[in-house]
PDB file of C-alpha atoms in Angstrom:
ATOM      1  CA  UNK A   1     -18.450-101.753 -10.570  1.00  0.00           C
ATOM      2  CA  UNK A   2     -21.615-103.302  -9.288  1.00  0.00           C
ATOM      3  CA  UNK A   3     -23.088-101.283  -6.497  1.00  0.00           C
ATOM      4  CA  UNK A   4     -24.171-102.095  -3.004  1.00  0.00           C
ATOM      5  CA  UNK A   5     -26.162 -99.704  -0.898  1.00  0.00           C
ATOM      6  CA  UNK A   6     -24.829 -98.360   2.384  1.00  0.00           C
ATOM      7  CA  UNK A   7     -28.188 -97.972   4.062  1.00  0.00           C
ATOM      8  CA  UNK A   8     -27.129 -96.474   7.337  1.00  0.00           C
ATOM      9  CA  UNK A   9     -26.859 -92.726   7.676  1.00  0.00           C
ATOM     10  CA  UNK A  10     -23.670 -93.049   9.714  1.00  0.00           C
ATOM     11  CA  UNK A  11     -23.507 -90.285  12.214  1.00  0.00           C
ATOM     12  CA  UNK A  12     -21.633 -88.431  14.883  1.00  0.00           C
ATOM     13  CA  UNK A  13     -21.185 -89.802  18.369  1.00  0.00           C
ATOM     14  CA  UNK A  14     -19.136 -89.125  21.450  1.00  0.00           C
ATOM     15  CA  UNK A  15     -16.201 -91.357  22.225  1.00  0.00           C
ATOM     16  CA  UNK A  16     -17.449 -94.514  23.886  1.00  0.00           C
ATOM     17  CA  UNK A  17     -20.697 -94.425  21.968  1.00  0.00           C
ATOM     18  CA  UNK A  18     -22.125 -96.904  19.480  1.00  0.00           C
ATOM     19  CA  UNK A  19     -23.310 -96.935  15.902  1.00  0.00           C
ATOM     20  CA  UNK A  20     -24.654 -99.633  13.605  1.00  0.00           C
ATOM     21  CA  UNK A  21     -23.932 -99.609   9.915  1.00  0.00           C
ATOM     22  CA  UNK A  22     -26.018-101.589   7.475  1.00  0.00           C
ATOM     23  CA  UNK A  23     -25.563-102.575   3.865  1.00  0.00           C
ATOM     24  CA  UNK A  24     -28.105-103.892   1.409  1.00  0.00           C
ATOM     25  CA  UNK A  25     -26.750-106.352  -1.119  1.00  0.00           C
ATOM     26  CA  UNK A  26     -29.971-107.185  -2.990  1.00  0.00           C
ATOM     27  CA  UNK A  27     -29.221-109.416  -5.949  1.00  0.00           C
ATOM     28  CA  UNK A  28     -25.462-109.264  -5.358  1.00  0.00           C
ATOM     29  CA  UNK A  29     -25.840-111.145  -2.115  1.00  0.00           C
ATOM     30  CA  UNK A  30     -26.247-114.347  -4.061  1.00  0.00           C
ATOM     31  CA  UNK A  31     -22.905-113.971  -5.819  1.00  0.00           C
ATOM     32  CA  UNK A  32     -20.851-112.243  -3.153  1.00  0.00           C
ATOM     33  CA  UNK A  33     -19.007-114.784  -1.015  1.00  0.00           C
ATOM     34  CA  UNK A  34     -17.361-112.212   1.211  1.00  0.00           C
ATOM     35  CA  UNK A  35     -18.803-108.926   2.383  1.00  0.00           C
ATOM     36  CA  UNK A  36     -17.708-106.333   4.823  1.00  0.00           C
ATOM     37  CA  UNK A  37     -16.428-102.842   5.402  1.00  0.00           C
ATOM     38  CA  UNK A  38     -13.401-100.787   4.584  1.00  0.00           C
ATOM     39  CA  UNK A  39     -12.830 -97.293   5.928  1.00  0.00           C
ATOM     40  CA  UNK A  40     -10.845 -94.281   4.879  1.00  0.00           C
ATOM     41  CA  UNK A  41     -10.018 -91.239   6.948  1.00  0.00           C
ATOM     42  CA  UNK A  42      -9.147 -87.903   5.302  1.00  0.00           C
ATOM     43  CA  UNK A  43      -5.616 -88.058   3.984  1.00  0.00           C
ATOM     44  CA  UNK A  44      -5.329 -91.722   4.872  1.00  0.00           C
ATOM     45  CA  UNK A  45      -5.340 -94.964   2.956  1.00  0.00           C
ATOM     46  CA  UNK A  46      -8.357 -97.220   2.769  1.00  0.00           C
ATOM     47  CA  UNK A  47      -8.116 -99.955   5.381  1.00  0.00           C
ATOM     48  CA  UNK A  48      -9.978-103.153   6.102  1.00  0.00           C
ATOM     49  CA  UNK A  49     -12.321-103.197   9.080  1.00  0.00           C
ATOM     50  CA  UNK A  50     -14.454-106.346   9.263  1.00  0.00           C
ATOM     51  CA  UNK A  51     -15.651-109.070   6.904  1.00  0.00           C
ATOM     52  CA  UNK A  52     -17.963-112.060   6.854  1.00  0.00           C
ATOM     53  CA  UNK A  53     -18.009-115.195   4.720  1.00  0.00           C
ATOM     54  CA  UNK A  54     -21.565-115.107   3.444  1.00  0.00           C
ATOM     55  CA  UNK A  55     -21.716-118.852   2.724  1.00  0.00           C
ATOM     56  CA  UNK A  56     -21.142-119.560   6.401  1.00  0.00           C
ATOM     57  CA  UNK A  57     -20.540-117.500   9.505  1.00  0.00           C
ATOM     58  CA  UNK A  58     -16.772-117.038   9.509  1.00  0.00           C
ATOM     59  CA  UNK A  59     -15.693-113.505  10.305  1.00  0.00           C
ATOM     60  CA  UNK A  60     -12.514-111.470  10.215  1.00  0.00           C
ATOM     61  CA  UNK A  61     -11.675-108.287  12.099  1.00  0.00           C
ATOM     62  CA  UNK A  62      -8.827-105.863  11.777  1.00  0.00           C
ATOM     63  CA  UNK A  63      -6.882-105.489  15.009  1.00  0.00           C
ATOM     64  CA  UNK A  64      -8.404-102.034  15.446  1.00  0.00           C
ATOM     65  CA  UNK A  65     -11.900-103.526  15.404  1.00  0.00           C
ATOM     66  CA  UNK A  66     -11.411-106.654  17.504  1.00  0.00           C
ATOM     67  CA  UNK A  67     -13.456-106.715  20.669  1.00  0.00           C
ATOM     68  CA  UNK A  68     -15.425-103.586  19.737  1.00  0.00           C
ATOM     69  CA  UNK A  69     -17.034-104.245  16.356  1.00  0.00           C
ATOM     70  CA  UNK A  70     -19.313-107.111  15.344  1.00  0.00           C
ATOM     71  CA  UNK A  71     -20.246-107.959  11.778  1.00  0.00           C
ATOM     72  CA  UNK A  72     -23.341-110.012  11.051  1.00  0.00           C
ATOM     73  CA  UNK A  73     -25.636-110.943   8.204  1.00  0.00           C
ATOM     74  CA  UNK A  74     -29.335-111.459   7.680  1.00  0.00           C
ATOM     75  CA  UNK A  75     -29.699-113.761   4.714  1.00  0.00           C
ATOM     76  CA  UNK A  76     -33.479-113.371   4.696  1.00  0.00           C
ATOM     77  CA  UNK A  77     -33.071-109.663   4.027  1.00  0.00           C
ATOM     78  CA  UNK A  78     -29.798-109.772   2.041  1.00  0.00           C
ATOM     79  CA  UNK A  79     -28.286-107.401   4.550  1.00  0.00           C
ATOM     80  CA  UNK A  80     -25.079-107.171   6.512  1.00  0.00           C
ATOM     81  CA  UNK A  81     -24.530-105.115   9.624  1.00  0.00           C
ATOM     82  CA  UNK A  82     -21.586-103.675  11.512  1.00  0.00           C
ATOM     83  CA  UNK A  83     -22.243-102.977  15.170  1.00  0.00           C
ATOM     84  CA  UNK A  84     -19.596-100.590  16.426  1.00  0.00           C
ATOM     85  CA  UNK A  85     -19.223-100.144  20.179  1.00  0.00           C
ATOM     86  CA  UNK A  86     -16.766 -98.231  22.340  1.00  0.00           C
ATOM     87  CA  UNK A  87     -16.047 -95.923  19.451  1.00  0.00           C
ATOM     88  CA  UNK A  88     -12.864 -93.868  19.492  1.00  0.00           C
ATOM     89  CA  UNK A  89     -11.983 -90.651  17.670  1.00  0.00           C
ATOM     90  CA  UNK A  90      -9.578 -92.650  15.512  1.00  0.00           C
ATOM     91  CA  UNK A  91     -12.563 -94.600  14.182  1.00  0.00           C
ATOM     92  CA  UNK A  92     -13.728 -91.464  12.390  1.00  0.00           C
ATOM     93  CA  UNK A  93     -13.732 -92.157   8.658  1.00  0.00           C
ATOM     94  CA  UNK A  94     -15.861 -92.835   5.637  1.00  0.00           C
ATOM     95  CA  UNK A  95     -16.986 -96.418   5.853  1.00  0.00           C
ATOM     96  CA  UNK A  96     -17.553 -98.369   2.644  1.00  0.00           C
ATOM     97  CA  UNK A  97     -19.510-101.588   2.347  1.00  0.00           C
ATOM     98  CA  UNK A  98     -17.908-104.011  -0.109  1.00  0.00           C
ATOM     99  CA  UNK A  99     -18.554-107.436  -1.588  1.00  0.00           C
ATOM    100  CA  UNK A 100     -16.413-109.984  -3.377  1.00  0.00           C
ATOM    101  CA  UNK A 101     -17.193-113.068  -5.433  1.00  0.00           C
ATOM    102  CA  UNK A 102     -13.960-114.541  -4.054  1.00  0.00           C
ATOM    103  CA  UNK A 103     -14.380-116.555  -0.898  1.00  0.00           C
ATOM    104  CA  UNK A 104     -11.010-115.969   0.714  1.00  0.00           C
ATOM    105  CA  UNK A 105      -9.122-118.791   2.344  1.00  0.00           C
ATOM    106  CA  UNK A 106      -8.735-120.925   5.439  1.00  0.00           C
ATOM    107  CA  UNK A 107      -5.616-121.683   7.391  1.00  0.00           C
ATOM    108  CA  UNK A 108      -4.810-125.197   8.534  1.00  0.00           C
ATOM    109  CA  UNK A 109      -6.122-124.215  11.966  1.00  0.00           C
ATOM    110  CA  UNK A 110      -9.445-123.137  10.518  1.00  0.00           C
ATOM    111  CA  UNK A 111      -9.138-119.358  10.580  1.00  0.00           C
ATOM    112  CA  UNK A 112     -10.763-117.596   7.653  1.00  0.00           C
ATOM    113  CA  UNK A 113      -8.938-114.859   5.772  1.00  0.00           C
ATOM    114  CA  UNK A 114     -11.022-112.578   3.537  1.00  0.00           C
ATOM    115  CA  UNK A 115     -10.086-111.747  -0.052  1.00  0.00           C
ATOM    116  CA  UNK A 116      -7.609-109.030  -0.857  1.00  0.00           C
ATOM    117  CA  UNK A 117      -8.997-105.521  -1.243  1.00  0.00           C
ATOM    118  CA  UNK A 118      -8.587-105.559  -5.031  1.00  0.00           C
ATOM    119  CA  UNK A 119     -10.871-108.600  -5.166  1.00  0.00           C
ATOM    120  CA  UNK A 120     -13.814-106.611  -3.854  1.00  0.00           C
ATOM    121  CA  UNK A 121     -15.795-105.534  -6.881  1.00  0.00           C
ATOM    122  CA  UNK A 122     -19.069-104.499  -5.271  1.00  0.00           C
ATOM    123  CA  UNK A 123     -18.978-101.192  -3.403  1.00  0.00           C
ATOM    124  CA  UNK A 124     -21.393 -99.004  -1.496  1.00  0.00           C
ATOM    125  CA  UNK A 125     -21.404 -95.239  -1.715  1.00  0.00           C
ATOM    126  CA  UNK A 126     -19.950 -94.809   1.740  1.00  0.00           C
ATOM    127  CA  UNK A 127     -21.267 -93.462   5.009  1.00  0.00           C
ATOM    128  CA  UNK A 128     -19.496 -90.982   7.281  1.00  0.00           C
ATOM    129  CA  UNK A 129     -18.756 -91.851  10.886  1.00  0.00           C
ATOM    130  CA  UNK A 130     -17.459 -89.113  13.168  1.00  0.00           C
ATOM    131  CA  UNK A 131     -16.416 -89.769  16.753  1.00  0.00           C
ATOM    132  CA  UNK A 132     -15.667 -86.789  18.938  1.00  0.00           C
ATOM    133  CA  UNK A 133     -13.564 -86.880  22.074  1.00  0.00           C
TER     134      UNK A 133
END
């Protein structure tokens, strides 16, 4: 699998705190149409968190992330970011940056849906986020 680079160190914060994750895509940014983050807690399954359509600005958030997390991109730097606010202990997990050459799809009402997890072929090494209560 082609590799991305999870640049952020992650970290430990108190509940209610904030962290920003970053991911460098370098040359893959030009082929990845969707990028974002998955997370996996110990003993749990990997779950989607937030994604962005890199050819535009459409975004998608898991219900757990809506209203608290914001994904963004800087095309000049080939970077994506995940601003995480109002963190909760249940947000504790290893966060993985991922990219896909598949663009996802749009509903008739214009909402963008990212590709399926198996369609993400670029992965970062992961960064640990720990939120204490």
